[in-house]
Coordinates of C-alpha atoms and ligand atoms in Angstrom, one line a residue:
X1 CA 78.8 113.5 88.5
X2 CA 77.2 110.2 89.5
X3 CA 77.4 109.3 93.2
X4 CA 76.4 106.1 94.9
X5 CA 76.5 106.0 98.7
X6 CA 76.2 102.7 100.5
X7 CA 73.7 101.4 97.9
X8 CA 71.9 98.1 98.7
X9 CA 69.5 96.3 96.4
X10 CA 67.7 93.3 97.8
X11 CA 65.3 91.4 95.5
X12 CA 62.2 90.1 97.3
X13 CA 61.6 90.2 101.0
X14 CA 64.0 90.5 103.9
X15 CA 65.7 87.2 103.3
X16 CA 65.9 87.9 99.6
X17 CA 69.2 88.1 97.7
X18 CA 71.4 91.2 98.1
X19 CA 72.2 91.7 94.5
X20 CA 74.0 95.0 95.2
X21 CA 75.7 95.1 98.6
X22 CA 77.0 98.4 100.1
X23 CA 78.2 100.0 96.9
X24 CA 79.8 103.4 97.2
X25 CA 81.4 105.0 94.2
X26 CA 81.6 108.3 92.3
X27 CA 82.0 108.8 88.5
X28 CA 83.3 112.2 87.4
X29 CA 81.7 114.2 84.5
X30 CA 83.2 113.1 81.2
X31 CA 84.8 109.9 82.5
X32 CA 84.6 106.5 80.9
X33 CA 84.0 104.3 83.9
X34 CA 84.0 100.5 83.6
X35 CA 82.2 98.0 85.9
X36 CA 83.5 94.5 85.4
X37 CA 82.4 91.2 87.0
X38 CA 81.3 87.7 86.1
X39 CA 77.8 86.8 85.5
X40 CA 75.6 87.2 88.6
X41 CA 78.0 89.8 90.2
X42 CA 75.2 92.5 90.3
X43 CA 76.3 94.6 87.3
X44 CA 72.9 94.7 85.5
X45 CA 71.2 95.5 88.8
X46 CA 73.6 98.4 89.3
X47 CA 72.9 99.7 85.8
X48 CA 69.1 99.4 86.4
X49 CA 69.6 101.4 89.6
X50 CA 71.5 104.1 87.6
X51 CA 68.7 104.5 85.0
X52 CA 66.0 104.5 87.6
X53 CA 64.4 101.2 86.5
X54 CA 65.0 99.8 90.0
X55 CA 65.0 101.6 93.3
X56 CA 67.7 100.9 95.9
X57 CA 66.6 99.1 99.1
X58 CA 68.8 101.6 100.9
X59 CA 71.4 104.1 100.2
X60 CA 71.4 107.1 97.8
X61 CA 72.1 107.6 94.1
X62 CA 72.8 111.1 92.8
X63 CA 72.9 112.0 89.1
X64 CA 73.4 115.5 87.8
X65 CA 72.8 116.9 91.2
X66 CA 69.5 115.1 91.8
X67 CA 69.1 112.3 94.3
X68 CA 67.2 109.9 92.1
X69 CA 66.3 107.5 94.9
X70 CA 64.0 110.0 96.5
X71 CA 62.7 112.4 93.8
X72 CA 59.1 112.5 92.5
X73 CA 58.1 110.6 89.4
X74 CA 58.1 113.8 87.4
X75 CA 61.6 114.7 88.6
X76 CA 62.8 111.2 87.9
X77 CA 61.6 111.5 84.3
X78 CA 63.7 114.6 83.9
X79 CA 66.8 112.9 85.3
X80 CA 66.1 109.9 83.1
X81 CA 66.2 112.1 80.0
X82 CA 69.8 112.8 80.8
X83 CA 70.6 109.1 81.0
X84 CA 70.6 107.0 77.8
X85 CA 71.5 103.4 77.3
X86 CA 72.8 100.9 74.7
X87 CA 72.3 97.1 74.9
X88 CA 74.1 93.9 74.0
X89 CA 71.3 92.9 71.6
X90 CA 70.8 96.4 70.3
X91 CA 67.0 96.5 71.0
X92 CA 66.2 98.2 67.6
X93 CA 62.8 98.5 66.0
X94 CA 62.8 96.0 63.2
X95 CA 60.0 97.6 61.2
X96 CA 61.8 100.9 61.0
X97 CA 64.8 102.0 59.0
X98 CA 68.1 103.3 60.4
X99 CA 66.6 106.8 60.1
X100 CA 63.3 105.8 61.7
X101 CA 65.1 104.1 64.6
X102 CA 67.2 107.2 65.3
X103 CA 64.2 109.5 65.0
X104 CA 62.1 107.5 67.4
X105 CA 63.2 109.1 70.7
X106 CA 62.9 112.5 69.1
X107 CA 59.3 111.8 68.0
X108 CA 58.5 110.7 71.6
X109 CA 60.0 113.9 72.9
X110 CA 57.8 115.9 70.5
X111 CA 60.7 117.4 68.5
X112 CA 59.3 119.1 65.3
X113 CA 59.9 117.3 62.1
X114 CA 62.4 119.7 60.5
X115 CA 64.5 119.8 63.7
X116 CA 64.2 116.0 63.9
X117 CA 65.4 115.4 60.4
X118 CA 68.4 117.7 60.9
X119 CA 69.3 115.9 64.1
X120 CA 69.0 112.5 62.5
X121 CA 71.3 113.5 59.7
X122 CA 73.9 114.8 62.1
X123 CA 73.8 111.6 64.1
X124 CA 74.1 109.4 61.0
X125 CA 77.4 111.2 60.3
X126 CA 78.6 111.1 63.9
X127 CA 78.2 107.3 64.1
X128 CA 79.5 106.6 60.5
X129 CA 76.2 105.3 59.0
X130 CA 76.1 107.5 55.9
X131 CA 74.8 105.5 53.0
X132 CA 72.9 103.1 55.2
X133 CA 70.2 105.5 56.5
X134 CA 67.3 103.7 54.6
X135 CA 68.4 100.2 55.5
X136 CA 66.4 98.0 57.9
X137 CA 68.1 96.5 60.9
X138 CA 67.9 93.0 59.3
X139 CA 70.1 94.3 56.5
X140 CA 72.8 95.6 58.9
X141 CA 75.9 93.9 60.4
X142 CA 76.2 93.7 64.2
X143 CA 78.5 96.6 64.3
X144 CA 76.2 98.8 62.2
X145 CA 73.2 97.8 64.4
X146 CA 75.2 99.0 67.5
X147 CA 76.0 102.2 65.6
X148 CA 72.2 102.7 65.2
X149 CA 71.8 102.0 69.0
X150 CA 74.4 104.6 69.8
X151 CA 72.9 107.2 67.5
X152 CA 69.4 106.6 69.0
X153 CA 70.8 106.8 72.5
X154 CA 72.4 110.2 71.7
X155 CA 69.4 111.7 70.0
X156 CA 68.1 113.5 73.1
X157 CA 71.5 114.8 74.0
X158 CA 72.0 112.8 77.2
X159 CA 74.8 113.6 79.8
X160 CA 75.3 109.9 80.6
X161 CA 75.5 106.9 78.3
X162 CA 75.1 103.5 80.0
X163 CA 76.5 100.6 78.0
X164 CA 75.2 97.2 79.0
X165 CA 77.6 94.6 77.6
X166 CA 77.4 96.7 74.4
X167 CA 80.1 94.8 72.5
X168 CA 79.6 91.3 73.9
X169 CA 77.7 90.1 70.8
X170 CA 80.3 91.4 68.4
X171 CA 83.5 89.9 67.0
X172 CA 86.8 91.3 68.2
X173 CA 87.4 93.6 65.2
X174 CA 83.9 95.1 65.3
X175 CA 84.2 95.4 69.1
X176 CA 87.3 97.5 68.7
X177 CA 85.6 99.7 66.1
X178 CA 82.6 100.3 68.4
X179 CA 85.0 101.0 71.3
X180 CA 86.8 103.6 69.2
X181 CA 83.5 105.2 68.3
X182 CA 82.6 105.4 72.0
X183 CA 86.0 107.0 72.8
X184 CA 85.5 109.5 70.0
X185 CA 82.0 110.4 71.2
X186 CA 83.3 110.7 74.8
X187 CA 85.9 113.2 73.7
X188 CA 83.8 115.2 71.2
X189 CA 80.7 115.5 73.3
X190 CA 82.1 115.3 76.8
X191 CA 79.6 112.6 77.6
X192 CA 80.0 110.4 80.7
X193 CA 80.1 106.7 79.8
X194 CA 79.4 103.9 82.2
X195 CA 80.2 100.4 80.7
X196 CA 79.4 97.1 82.3
X197 CA 81.3 94.2 80.9
X198 CA 82.8 90.8 81.7
X199 CA 85.7 91.5 79.3
X200 CA 88.9 93.1 80.6
X201 CA 89.8 94.0 77.0
X202 CA 86.9 96.5 77.0
X203 CA 88.2 98.1 80.3
X204 CA 91.7 98.2 79.1
X205 CA 90.9 99.8 75.7
X206 CA 88.7 102.7 76.7
X207 CA 88.0 103.1 80.4
X208 CA 89.7 105.6 82.7
X209 CA 88.5 104.0 85.9
X210 CA 87.2 100.6 86.8
X211 CA 85.2 99.0 89.6
X212 CA 85.4 95.2 90.0
X213 CA 82.3 93.6 91.3
X214 CA 81.9 90.2 93.0
X215 CA 78.8 88.9 94.7
X216 CA 77.2 92.4 94.8
X217 CA 80.2 94.2 96.2
X218 CA 82.8 96.5 94.7
X219 CA 85.9 94.6 95.7
X220 CA 88.4 96.9 93.9
X221 CA 88.2 100.3 92.3
X222 CA 90.7 102.7 90.8
X223 CA 92.4 104.1 87.7
X224 CA 92.7 101.4 85.1
X225 CA 96.5 101.6 84.9
X226 CA 96.9 101.4 88.7
X227 CA 94.6 98.4 88.8
X228 CA 96.6 96.7 86.0
X229 CA 99.8 97.5 87.8
X230 CA 98.7 96.2 91.2
X231 CA 95.6 94.2 91.2
X232 CA 94.7 93.3 94.8
X233 CA 91.7 91.1 94.9
X234 CA 92.1 87.5 93.5
X235 CA 89.2 88.1 91.0
X236 CA 90.9 91.3 89.7
X237 CA 94.1 89.4 89.1
X238 CA 92.2 86.9 87.1
X239 CA 90.6 89.7 85.0
X240 CA 93.9 91.4 84.5
X241 CA 95.6 88.2 83.3
X242 CA 92.9 87.9 80.6
X243 CA 94.7 90.7 78.7
X244 CA 98.2 90.8 80.1
X245 CA 99.1 87.2 79.9
X246 CA 99.2 86.0 76.4
X247 CA 97.7 82.6 75.6
X248 CA 100.2 79.9 76.2
X249 CA 101.9 81.4 79.2
X250 CA 101.2 78.3 81.3
X251 CA 102.6 76.0 78.6
X252 CA 105.6 78.2 78.1
X253 CA 106.4 78.1 81.9
X254 CA 105.9 74.3 82.0
X255 CA 108.2 73.9 79.0
X256 CA 111.0 76.1 80.4
X257 CA 110.8 74.3 83.7
X258 CA 111.2 71.0 81.9
X259 CA 114.1 72.2 79.7
X260 CA 116.0 74.1 82.4
X261 CA 114.7 73.0 85.8
X262 CA 117.0 75.3 87.8
X263 CA 116.7 79.1 88.0
X264 CA 114.3 81.6 89.4
X265 CA 111.2 82.5 87.4
X266 CA 110.4 86.2 87.8
X267 CA 107.5 88.2 86.4
X268 CA 108.4 91.8 85.7
X269 CA 105.9 94.6 85.3
X270 CA 106.9 97.7 83.4
X271 CA 104.7 100.8 83.5
X272 CA 104.6 103.9 81.2
X273 CA 107.9 104.9 79.7
X274 CA 109.7 102.2 81.5
X275 CA 108.4 99.8 78.9
X276 CA 110.9 101.3 76.6
X277 CA 113.9 101.3 78.8
X278 CA 116.7 98.8 78.3
X279 CA 116.7 97.7 81.9
X280 CA 117.2 94.1 80.9
X281 CA 120.4 94.6 79.0
X282 CA 122.0 96.5 81.8
X283 CA 120.9 93.8 84.2
X284 CA 122.8 91.2 82.2
X285 CA 125.8 93.4 81.9
X286 CA 126.0 94.2 85.6
X287 CA 125.4 90.8 87.1
X288 CA 126.8 87.3 86.7
X289 CA 123.5 85.8 85.7
X290 CA 122.0 84.2 82.6
X291 CA 118.5 85.2 81.6
X292 CA 116.0 83.4 79.5
X293 CA 113.0 85.3 78.3
X294 CA 109.9 83.0 78.7
X295 CA 107.1 85.3 77.7
X296 CA 106.6 89.0 77.1
X297 CA 103.6 91.3 76.4
X298 CA 102.8 95.0 76.2
X299 CA 99.3 96.2 76.7
X300 CA 98.1 99.8 76.0
X301 CA 95.6 101.4 78.3
X302 CA 94.0 104.9 78.3
X303 CA 96.5 105.8 81.1
X304 CA 99.7 104.5 79.3
X305 CA 101.5 101.3 78.4
X306 CA 101.8 98.3 80.7
X307 CA 104.2 95.5 79.9
X308 CA 104.9 92.2 81.5
X309 CA 107.9 90.0 81.0
X310 CA 108.5 86.5 82.5
X311 CA 112.2 85.7 82.9
X312 CA 114.2 82.8 84.1
X313 CA 117.3 84.0 85.9
X314 CA 120.1 81.5 86.4
X315 CA 123.1 82.2 88.7
X316 CA 124.2 81.8 92.3
X317 CA 121.5 82.6 94.8
X318 CA 123.0 85.8 96.2
X319 CA 123.6 87.2 92.7
X320 CA 120.1 86.4 91.6
X321 CA 118.7 88.2 94.7
X322 CA 120.9 91.2 93.9
X323 CA 119.7 91.2 90.3
X324 CA 116.1 91.2 91.5
X325 CA 116.9 94.0 93.9
X326 CA 118.5 95.9 91.1
X327 CA 115.2 95.6 89.1
X328 CA 113.2 96.9 92.1
X329 CA 115.6 99.9 92.4
X330 CA 115.0 100.7 88.7
X331 CA 111.3 101.0 89.5
X332 CA 110.4 97.7 87.8
X333 CA 108.0 95.5 89.8
X334 CA 109.5 92.1 90.0
X335 CA 107.6 89.2 91.5
X336 CA 109.3 85.8 92.0
X337 CA 106.9 83.1 90.6
X338 CA 109.0 80.0 91.1
X339 CA 112.3 79.6 93.1
X340 CA 114.5 76.8 92.3
Ligands
ADP401 P1 75.1 90.5 86.4 O1 74.6 91.6 85.6 O2 76.5 90.8 87.0 O3 75.1 89.2 85.8 P2 72.7 90.7 87.9 O4 72.5 92.1 88.5 O5 71.9 90.3 86.8 O6 74.2 90.4 87.7 O7 72.3 89.7 89.1 C1 72.8 89.7 90.4 C2 72.1 88.7 91.2 O8 70.7 89.2 91.4 C3 72.0 87.3 90.6 O9 72.1 86.4 91.6 C4 70.6 87.3 90.0 O10 70.1 86.0 89.9 C5 69.8 88.2 90.9 N1 68.7 88.9 90.2 C6 68.8 89.7 89.2 N2 67.6 90.2 88.8 C7 66.7 89.7 89.7 C8 65.3 89.8 89.9 N3 64.6 90.7 89.1 N4 64.7 89.1 90.9 C9 65.5 88.3 91.7 N5 66.8 88.2 91.6 C10 67.4 88.8 90.6

């Protein structure tokens, strides 16, 4: 369990910038927890607080039962052994092979050679680098480099893996492969994973919970599916729309308004099994309305499916209102975007 209570981090003197501002959150053992925010939001500072590289100006941080903000240097070293990290630019040793990179933290920890070799072999299989063990980093693709980073981070059997924009330098397909690997490791080893990112896709694909940061503060926190379903803060809505609104939604809306200027535009949100239900066909059967589908999308999160559909509903005003009420009664969230 990782717990932050009212954590502040101010750089410089009293009038310095509050990079982390009153953050309180807890991350359960075995969770994949995402922290999302734009550049400058305070994510890197938060992650440096979690690995003990920075000390909070005030507040407490507890990892594995130890309050790292107040322990001795010796104790801090012990806690830090339980926390490992992977980076956007991999931070590999260029003069060492894949094997050499993975063995490095084991050498530092004084693990005997036979045990070290055994562990390295095991990690090579775990991250899918069999056949590349004698390659140098310069001979590897970005995805393979990050696999080395992950293997190296796991060498000393940490309880927590911190991922600092770990897929931001990778193309979309490789990003997905690395995210799949992290999910697999989370399930197999029960490791807690904390990911910082500016990409909602990363949160959607693998995180169980998410905290949204803006100007040092956590402005929203919750289960990923709940946050997708009902984002509250404006910034969260923007992040959610990164993945739930397909490219071209704006144009599609403008086009339909031009072609058929009447009607009410409604955005429907379907959660879980409701994404499968034929709510729409029964709506059309039950009400004297015409419906145009403007845009539709289904997104899969760790907590289940999440679908959005933008409709244009045409009919007399009372019937349209009744139709929207019907959708609400069916448990479908329906938000009127534009009224005619
Ligand atoms: P993010 O990772 O979300 O981009 P950071 O934690 O890097 O955010 O930065 C948060 C704020 O703190 C920014 O305004 C940044 O300029 C400032 N900051 C970060 N590191 C330092 C530092 N070592 N000294 C002074 N200001 C810093």
